[in-house]
XYZ file of C-alpha atoms in Angstrom:
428
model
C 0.000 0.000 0.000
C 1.456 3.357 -0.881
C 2.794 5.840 2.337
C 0.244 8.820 2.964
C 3.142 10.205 4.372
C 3.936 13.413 2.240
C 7.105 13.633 0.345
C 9.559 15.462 0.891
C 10.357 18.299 -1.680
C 13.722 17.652 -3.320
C 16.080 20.189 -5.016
C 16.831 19.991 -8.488
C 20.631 20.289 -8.967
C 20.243 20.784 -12.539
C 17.691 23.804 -12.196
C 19.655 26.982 -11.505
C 18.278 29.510 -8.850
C 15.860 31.977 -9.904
C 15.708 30.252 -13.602
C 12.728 30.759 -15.781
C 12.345 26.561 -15.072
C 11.677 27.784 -11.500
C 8.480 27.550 -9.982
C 7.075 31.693 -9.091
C 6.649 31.090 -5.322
C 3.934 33.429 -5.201
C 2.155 31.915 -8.273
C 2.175 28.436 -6.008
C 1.048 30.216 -3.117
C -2.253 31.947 -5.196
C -2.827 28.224 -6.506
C -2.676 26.647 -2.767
C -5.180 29.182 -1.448
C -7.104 28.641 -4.625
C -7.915 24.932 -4.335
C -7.542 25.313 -0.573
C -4.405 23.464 -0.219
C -2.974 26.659 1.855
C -4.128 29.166 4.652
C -6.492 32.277 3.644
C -4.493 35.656 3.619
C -5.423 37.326 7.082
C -7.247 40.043 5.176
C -9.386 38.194 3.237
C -13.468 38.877 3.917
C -15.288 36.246 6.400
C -16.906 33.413 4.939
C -19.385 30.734 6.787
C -18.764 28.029 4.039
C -22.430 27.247 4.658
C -22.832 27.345 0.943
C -19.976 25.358 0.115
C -21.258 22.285 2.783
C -24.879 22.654 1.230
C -23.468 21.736 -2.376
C -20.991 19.308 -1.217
C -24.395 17.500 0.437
C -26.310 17.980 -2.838
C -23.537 16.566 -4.449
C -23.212 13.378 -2.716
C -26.987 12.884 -1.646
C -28.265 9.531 -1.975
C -32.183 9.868 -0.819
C -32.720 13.336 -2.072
C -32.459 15.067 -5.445
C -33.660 18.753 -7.126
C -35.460 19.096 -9.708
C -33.708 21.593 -11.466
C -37.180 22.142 -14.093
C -39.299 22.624 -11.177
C -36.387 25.414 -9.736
C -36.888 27.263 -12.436
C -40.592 27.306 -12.392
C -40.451 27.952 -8.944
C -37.895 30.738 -8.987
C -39.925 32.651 -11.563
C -43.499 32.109 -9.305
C -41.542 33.084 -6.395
C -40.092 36.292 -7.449
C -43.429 37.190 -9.373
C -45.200 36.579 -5.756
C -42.904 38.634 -3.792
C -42.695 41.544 -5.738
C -46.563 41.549 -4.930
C -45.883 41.716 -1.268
C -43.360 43.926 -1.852
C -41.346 41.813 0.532
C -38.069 43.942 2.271
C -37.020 44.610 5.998
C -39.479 47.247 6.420
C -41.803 46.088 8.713
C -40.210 43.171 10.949
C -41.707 45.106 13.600
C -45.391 45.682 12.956
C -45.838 42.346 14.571
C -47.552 43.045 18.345
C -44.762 40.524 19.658
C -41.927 42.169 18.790
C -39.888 44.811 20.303
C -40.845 48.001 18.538
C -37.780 50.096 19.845
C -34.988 49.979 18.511
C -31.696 49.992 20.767
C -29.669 48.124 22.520
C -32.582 46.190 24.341
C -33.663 45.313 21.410
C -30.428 43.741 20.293
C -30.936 41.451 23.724
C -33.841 40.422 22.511
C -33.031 39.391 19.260
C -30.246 37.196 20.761
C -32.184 36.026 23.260
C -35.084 34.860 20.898
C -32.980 33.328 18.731
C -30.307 31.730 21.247
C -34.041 29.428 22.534
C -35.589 29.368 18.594
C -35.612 25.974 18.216
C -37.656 22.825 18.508
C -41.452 23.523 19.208
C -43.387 21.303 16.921
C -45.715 19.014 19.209
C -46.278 15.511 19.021
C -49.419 15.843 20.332
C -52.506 15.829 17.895
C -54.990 17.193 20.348
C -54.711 21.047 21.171
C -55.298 21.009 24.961
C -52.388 19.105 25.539
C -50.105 21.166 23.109
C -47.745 23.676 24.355
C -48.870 27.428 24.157
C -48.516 30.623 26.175
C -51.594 32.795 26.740
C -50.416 36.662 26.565
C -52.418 39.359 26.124
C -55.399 37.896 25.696
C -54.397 35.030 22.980
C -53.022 32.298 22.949
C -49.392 31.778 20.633
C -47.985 29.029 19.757
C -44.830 27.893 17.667
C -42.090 30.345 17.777
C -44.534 33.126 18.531
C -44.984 30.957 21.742
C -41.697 31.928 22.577
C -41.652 35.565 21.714
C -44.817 35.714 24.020
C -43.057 34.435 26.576
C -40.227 36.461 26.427
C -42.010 39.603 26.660
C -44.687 38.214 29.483
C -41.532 37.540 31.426
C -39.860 40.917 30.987
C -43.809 43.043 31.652
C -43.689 40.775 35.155
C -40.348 42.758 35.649
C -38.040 39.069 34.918
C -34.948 40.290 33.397
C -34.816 37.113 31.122
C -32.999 39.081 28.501
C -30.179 40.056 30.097
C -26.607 37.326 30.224
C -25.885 38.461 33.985
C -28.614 37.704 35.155
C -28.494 33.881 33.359
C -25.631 32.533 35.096
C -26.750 33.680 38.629
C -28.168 30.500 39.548
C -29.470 31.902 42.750
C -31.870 34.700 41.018
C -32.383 32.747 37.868
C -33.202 29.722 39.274
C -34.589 26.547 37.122
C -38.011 27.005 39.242
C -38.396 31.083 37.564
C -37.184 29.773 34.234
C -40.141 27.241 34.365
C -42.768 29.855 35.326
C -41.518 32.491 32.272
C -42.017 29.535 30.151
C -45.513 28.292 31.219
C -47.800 27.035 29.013
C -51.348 27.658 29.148
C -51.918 23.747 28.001
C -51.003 20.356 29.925
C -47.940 20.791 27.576
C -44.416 21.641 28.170
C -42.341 24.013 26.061
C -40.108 20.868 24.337
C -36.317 20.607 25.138
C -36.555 22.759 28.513
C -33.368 21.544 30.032
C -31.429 21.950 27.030
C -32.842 25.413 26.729
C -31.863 26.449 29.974
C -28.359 25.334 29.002
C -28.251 27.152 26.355
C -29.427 30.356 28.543
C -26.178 29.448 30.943
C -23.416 28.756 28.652
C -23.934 31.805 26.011
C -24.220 33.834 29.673
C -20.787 32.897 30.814
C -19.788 33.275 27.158
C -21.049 36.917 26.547
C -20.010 37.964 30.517
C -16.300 36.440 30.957
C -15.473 37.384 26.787
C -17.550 40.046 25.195
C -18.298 42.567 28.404
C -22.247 40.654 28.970
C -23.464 42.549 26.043
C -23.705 41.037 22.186
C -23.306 44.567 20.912
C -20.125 43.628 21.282
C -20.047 40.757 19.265
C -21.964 42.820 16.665
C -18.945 45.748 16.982
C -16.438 43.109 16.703
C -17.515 41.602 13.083
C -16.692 44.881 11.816
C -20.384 44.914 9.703
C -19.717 41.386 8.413
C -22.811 39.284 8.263
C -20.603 36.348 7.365
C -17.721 37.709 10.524
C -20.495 37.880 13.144
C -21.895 34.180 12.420
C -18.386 32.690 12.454
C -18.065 34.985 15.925
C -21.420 33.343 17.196
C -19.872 29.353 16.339
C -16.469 29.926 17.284
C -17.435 31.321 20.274
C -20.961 29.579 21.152
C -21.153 26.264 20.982
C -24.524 25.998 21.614
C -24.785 27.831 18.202
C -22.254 25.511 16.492
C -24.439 23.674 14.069
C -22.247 21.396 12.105
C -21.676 17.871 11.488
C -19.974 15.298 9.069
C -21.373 13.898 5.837
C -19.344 11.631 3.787
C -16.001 12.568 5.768
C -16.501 16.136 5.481
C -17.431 18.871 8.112
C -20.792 20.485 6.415
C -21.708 23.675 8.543
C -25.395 24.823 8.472
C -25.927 27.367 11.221
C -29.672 27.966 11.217
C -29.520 29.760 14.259
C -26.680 31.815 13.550
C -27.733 32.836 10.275
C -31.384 34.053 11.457
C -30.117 36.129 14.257
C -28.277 38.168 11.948
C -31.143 38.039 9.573
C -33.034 39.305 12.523
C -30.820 42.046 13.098
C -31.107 43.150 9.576
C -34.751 42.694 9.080
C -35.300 44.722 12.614
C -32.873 47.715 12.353
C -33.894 47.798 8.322
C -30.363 47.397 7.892
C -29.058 49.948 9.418
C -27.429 50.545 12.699
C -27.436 47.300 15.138
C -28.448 45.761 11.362
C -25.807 47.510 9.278
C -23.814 44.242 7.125
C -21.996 45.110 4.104
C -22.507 41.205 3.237
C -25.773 40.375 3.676
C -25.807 38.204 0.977
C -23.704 35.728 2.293
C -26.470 34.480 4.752
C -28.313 31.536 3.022
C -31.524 30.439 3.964
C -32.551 28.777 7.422
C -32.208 24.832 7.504
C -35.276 23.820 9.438
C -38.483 21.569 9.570
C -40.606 24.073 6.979
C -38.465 24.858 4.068
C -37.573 21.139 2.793
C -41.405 20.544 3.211
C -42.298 23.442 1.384
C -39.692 22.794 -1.592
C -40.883 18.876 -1.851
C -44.785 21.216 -2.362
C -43.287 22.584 -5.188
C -41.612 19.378 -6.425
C -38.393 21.143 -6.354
C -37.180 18.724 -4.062
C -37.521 14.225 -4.374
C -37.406 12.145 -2.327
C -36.845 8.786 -2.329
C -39.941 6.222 -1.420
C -37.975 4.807 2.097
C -37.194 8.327 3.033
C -41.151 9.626 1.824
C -42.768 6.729 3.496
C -40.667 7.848 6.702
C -41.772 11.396 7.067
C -45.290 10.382 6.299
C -45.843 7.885 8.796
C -44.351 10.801 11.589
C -41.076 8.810 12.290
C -38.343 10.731 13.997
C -34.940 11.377 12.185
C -32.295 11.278 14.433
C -30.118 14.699 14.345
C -26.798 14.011 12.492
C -28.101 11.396 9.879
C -27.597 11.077 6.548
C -31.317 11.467 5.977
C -31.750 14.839 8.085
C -28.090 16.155 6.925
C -29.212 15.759 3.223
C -32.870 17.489 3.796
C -31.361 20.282 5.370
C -27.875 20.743 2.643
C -29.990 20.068 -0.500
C -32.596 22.683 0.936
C -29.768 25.382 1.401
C -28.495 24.525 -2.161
C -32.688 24.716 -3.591
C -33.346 27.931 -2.282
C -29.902 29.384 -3.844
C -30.412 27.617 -7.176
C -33.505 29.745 -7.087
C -32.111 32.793 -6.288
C -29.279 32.939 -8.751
C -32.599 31.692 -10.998
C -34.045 35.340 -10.503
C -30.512 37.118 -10.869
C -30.663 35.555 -13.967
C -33.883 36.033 -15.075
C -34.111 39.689 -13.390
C -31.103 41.373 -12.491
C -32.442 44.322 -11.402
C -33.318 42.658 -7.845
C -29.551 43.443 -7.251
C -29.666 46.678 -7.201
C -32.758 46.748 -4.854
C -32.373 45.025 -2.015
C -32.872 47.095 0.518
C -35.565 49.386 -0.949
C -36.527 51.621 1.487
C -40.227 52.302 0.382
C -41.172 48.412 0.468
C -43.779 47.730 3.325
C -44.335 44.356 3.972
C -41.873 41.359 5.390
C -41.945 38.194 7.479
C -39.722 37.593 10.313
C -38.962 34.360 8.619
C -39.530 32.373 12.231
C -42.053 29.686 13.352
C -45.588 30.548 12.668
C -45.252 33.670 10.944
C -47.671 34.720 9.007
C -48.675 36.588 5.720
C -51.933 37.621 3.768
C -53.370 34.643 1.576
C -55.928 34.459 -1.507
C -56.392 32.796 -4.691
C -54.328 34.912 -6.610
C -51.516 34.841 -4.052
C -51.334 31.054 -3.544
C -48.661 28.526 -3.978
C -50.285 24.612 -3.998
C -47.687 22.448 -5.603
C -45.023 22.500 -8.450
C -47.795 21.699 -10.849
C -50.682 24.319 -9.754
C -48.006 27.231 -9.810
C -49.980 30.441 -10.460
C -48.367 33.352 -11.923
C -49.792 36.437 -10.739
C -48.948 39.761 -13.477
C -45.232 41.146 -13.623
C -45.312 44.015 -10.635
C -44.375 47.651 -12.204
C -41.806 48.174 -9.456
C -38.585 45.780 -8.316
C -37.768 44.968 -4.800
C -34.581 43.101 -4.079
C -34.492 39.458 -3.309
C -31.972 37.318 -1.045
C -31.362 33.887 0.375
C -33.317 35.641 3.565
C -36.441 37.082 1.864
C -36.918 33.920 -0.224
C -37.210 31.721 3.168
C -38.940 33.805 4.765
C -41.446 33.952 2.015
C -41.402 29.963 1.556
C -41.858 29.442 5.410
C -44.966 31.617 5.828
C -46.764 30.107 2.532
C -46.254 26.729 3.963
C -47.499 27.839 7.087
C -50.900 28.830 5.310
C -50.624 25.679 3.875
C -50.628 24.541 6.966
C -53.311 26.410 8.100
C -55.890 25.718 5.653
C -54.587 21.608 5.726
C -53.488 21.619 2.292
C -49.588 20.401 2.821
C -48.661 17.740 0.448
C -46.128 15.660 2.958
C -45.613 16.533 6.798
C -42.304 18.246 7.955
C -39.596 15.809 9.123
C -39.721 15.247 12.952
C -36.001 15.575 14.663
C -35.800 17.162 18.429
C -32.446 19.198 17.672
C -31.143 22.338 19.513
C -30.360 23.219 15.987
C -33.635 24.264 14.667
């Protein structure tokens, strides 16, 4: 069997120094870095390699493929759709649930939300027994569930947004964290224990490293989208989503990725929300988006894997099964949006009009207006509504958000095609 030992280089006496025979030493180096063989020059802009993990699963999938005809009709539908909603950052906060000032609180909020987004689809088929807070006056579920009980905790006065105030074990006891969480139901918010982990270990993290504030963070990625999610893995590792497929290390950072998408969407992208890169950020790997591309036939699966998610059977986090749902989604959704580049580069130049007025948050149970003209069924009942006189830009973050909230109506009015995939992750 041949050594994997590496050779050692050995001179050439007949070569003279510095002949034109010579290798240029900085033509090797630019060839190293270019196929990766050497380390990135320390100046060189932040990248999450997200994108390059979701084609390297794509590439090697075995249960899932896209259907690269479907994309395209999809893309087209999609843009078409969103230019009717006019869909932008401009009003993230209309919601009653979130914070509507916009400061440093705010920023505390956003991290906090998004540090405990994960994990609240129920098991249970009857509503009295699934989890839901009751806050002014309704009752939320899903991720509004947790915004709810966010800002019930902080109205009784509960500081639950604040890192100092996580790691003292004495105040913030496991007792108060169950009451902030209470459900109006016989349910349980899922994952409880893991969630107060989470609260403990980004506390320490923020307090002993980044002065108990994550403006700090922000400040220190320098208004890199792509800097601040490395800064929330590297440093987090409660937000270090990544695995192994095939050999290699495939990063997806759903959680990352959406609290800067929050930040943008929130501040409009400006201030707390200011990133030079937005467009780095690829869309959210998660339960809804991989259900809503198999809708629109973009994505196939194969009949073990369909028969799975149909009968309700749990995927276990770090499979092949849930790591290739999750990378071939992230690859979709971009083969879509360099589908409308294509098709409509103008989108390029617009995407952060300032006059748009309507947006998701792009989180569990959002929601957005419905009718027959707006509706998205399956690949084959794709209706195109007429070309919109004006162009709003389109991302990787607009895009999911707009996929998650028409499969939510979908939802809604019981008219999904295939359940979402059931896996009890901190993840997503």
């Amino acid at each position: 069997m041949p050594s994997l030992d590496p050779i050692p280089a050995q001179r050439n006496d007949q070569v003279e120094a510095n002949s034109d025979d010579e290798a240029d030493p900085e033509l090797v180096e630019l060839l190293r870095q270019h196929f990766g063989l050497g380390e990135r020059p320390k100046d060189a802009p932040p990248e999450t390699k997200v994108l390059e993990g979701a084609q390297y699963v794509f590439d090697n999938a075995i249960d899932i493929a896209v259907s690269l005809a479907h994309t395209k009709g999809a893309a087209e539908t999609i843009w078409r759709m969103m230019q009717k909603k006019e869909y932008s950052t401009h009003t993230w906060s209309e919601h009653e649930l979130h914070p509507q000032t916009k400061d440093e609180s705010t920023v505390d909020f956003i991290f906090t939300m998004d540090l405990l987004n994960f994990s609240f689809w129920s098991d249970e088929e009857e509503e009295p027994k699934r989890f839901c807070i009751e806050y002014r006056g309704k009752l939320w579920t899903g991720y509004w569930s947790l915004v709810a009980a966010l800002q019930r905790a902080l109205d009784e006065d509960i500081p639950i947004t604040t890192p100092d105030f996580w790691v003292d074990e004495e105040r913030c006891t496991e007792e108060l964290l169950k009451h902030v969480f209470r459900s109006a139901t016989d349910g349980e918010i899922p994952m409880f224990k893991e969630r107060v982990q989470c609260l403990r270990e980004a506390g320490e993290v923020l307090c002993e490293e980044f002065g108990g504030s994550f403006v700090n963070c922000i400040d220190s990625a320098n208004l890199s989208a792509a800097g601040l999610v490395n800064i929330l893995t590297e440093s987090f590792a409660c937000f270090r989503d990544e695995t192994v497929f095939h050999g290699k290390r495939v990063r997806l950072y759903k959680r990352a990725q959406i609290l800067v998408a929050d930040l943008w969407a929130c501040f409009n992208g400006e201030d707390f929300g200011e990133f030079h890169d937005i467009d780095k950020i690829t869309m959210f790997a998660d339960y809804r988006i991989p259900q809503m591309l198999h809708q629109l036939n973009c994505l196939r699966y194969a009949p073990k894997l369909e028969s799975h998610i149909r009968d309700l059977k749990p995927i276990e986090p770090g499979s092949n099964w849930e790591i290739e749902l999750r990378g071939t989604s992230i690859w979709c959704v971009e083969l879509i949006k360099r589908e409308i580049e294509k098709q409509h580069p103008e989108v390029k130049m617009n995407r952060q009009n300032p006059h748009s007025k309507s947006i998701s948050n792009g989180s569990e149970n959002s929601e957005t207006e419905n009718s027959d003209e707006n509706s998205i069924e399956s690949g084959d009942k794709l209706k195109v509504v007429e070309k919109p006189g004006k162009t709003y830009g389109i991302n990787a973050i607009l895009i999911d958000f707009f996929l998650y909230d028409t499969m939510k109506n979908l939802e809604a009015e019981k008219n999904e095609s295939i359940p979402h995939h059931r896996t009890r992750s901190i993840w997503y």
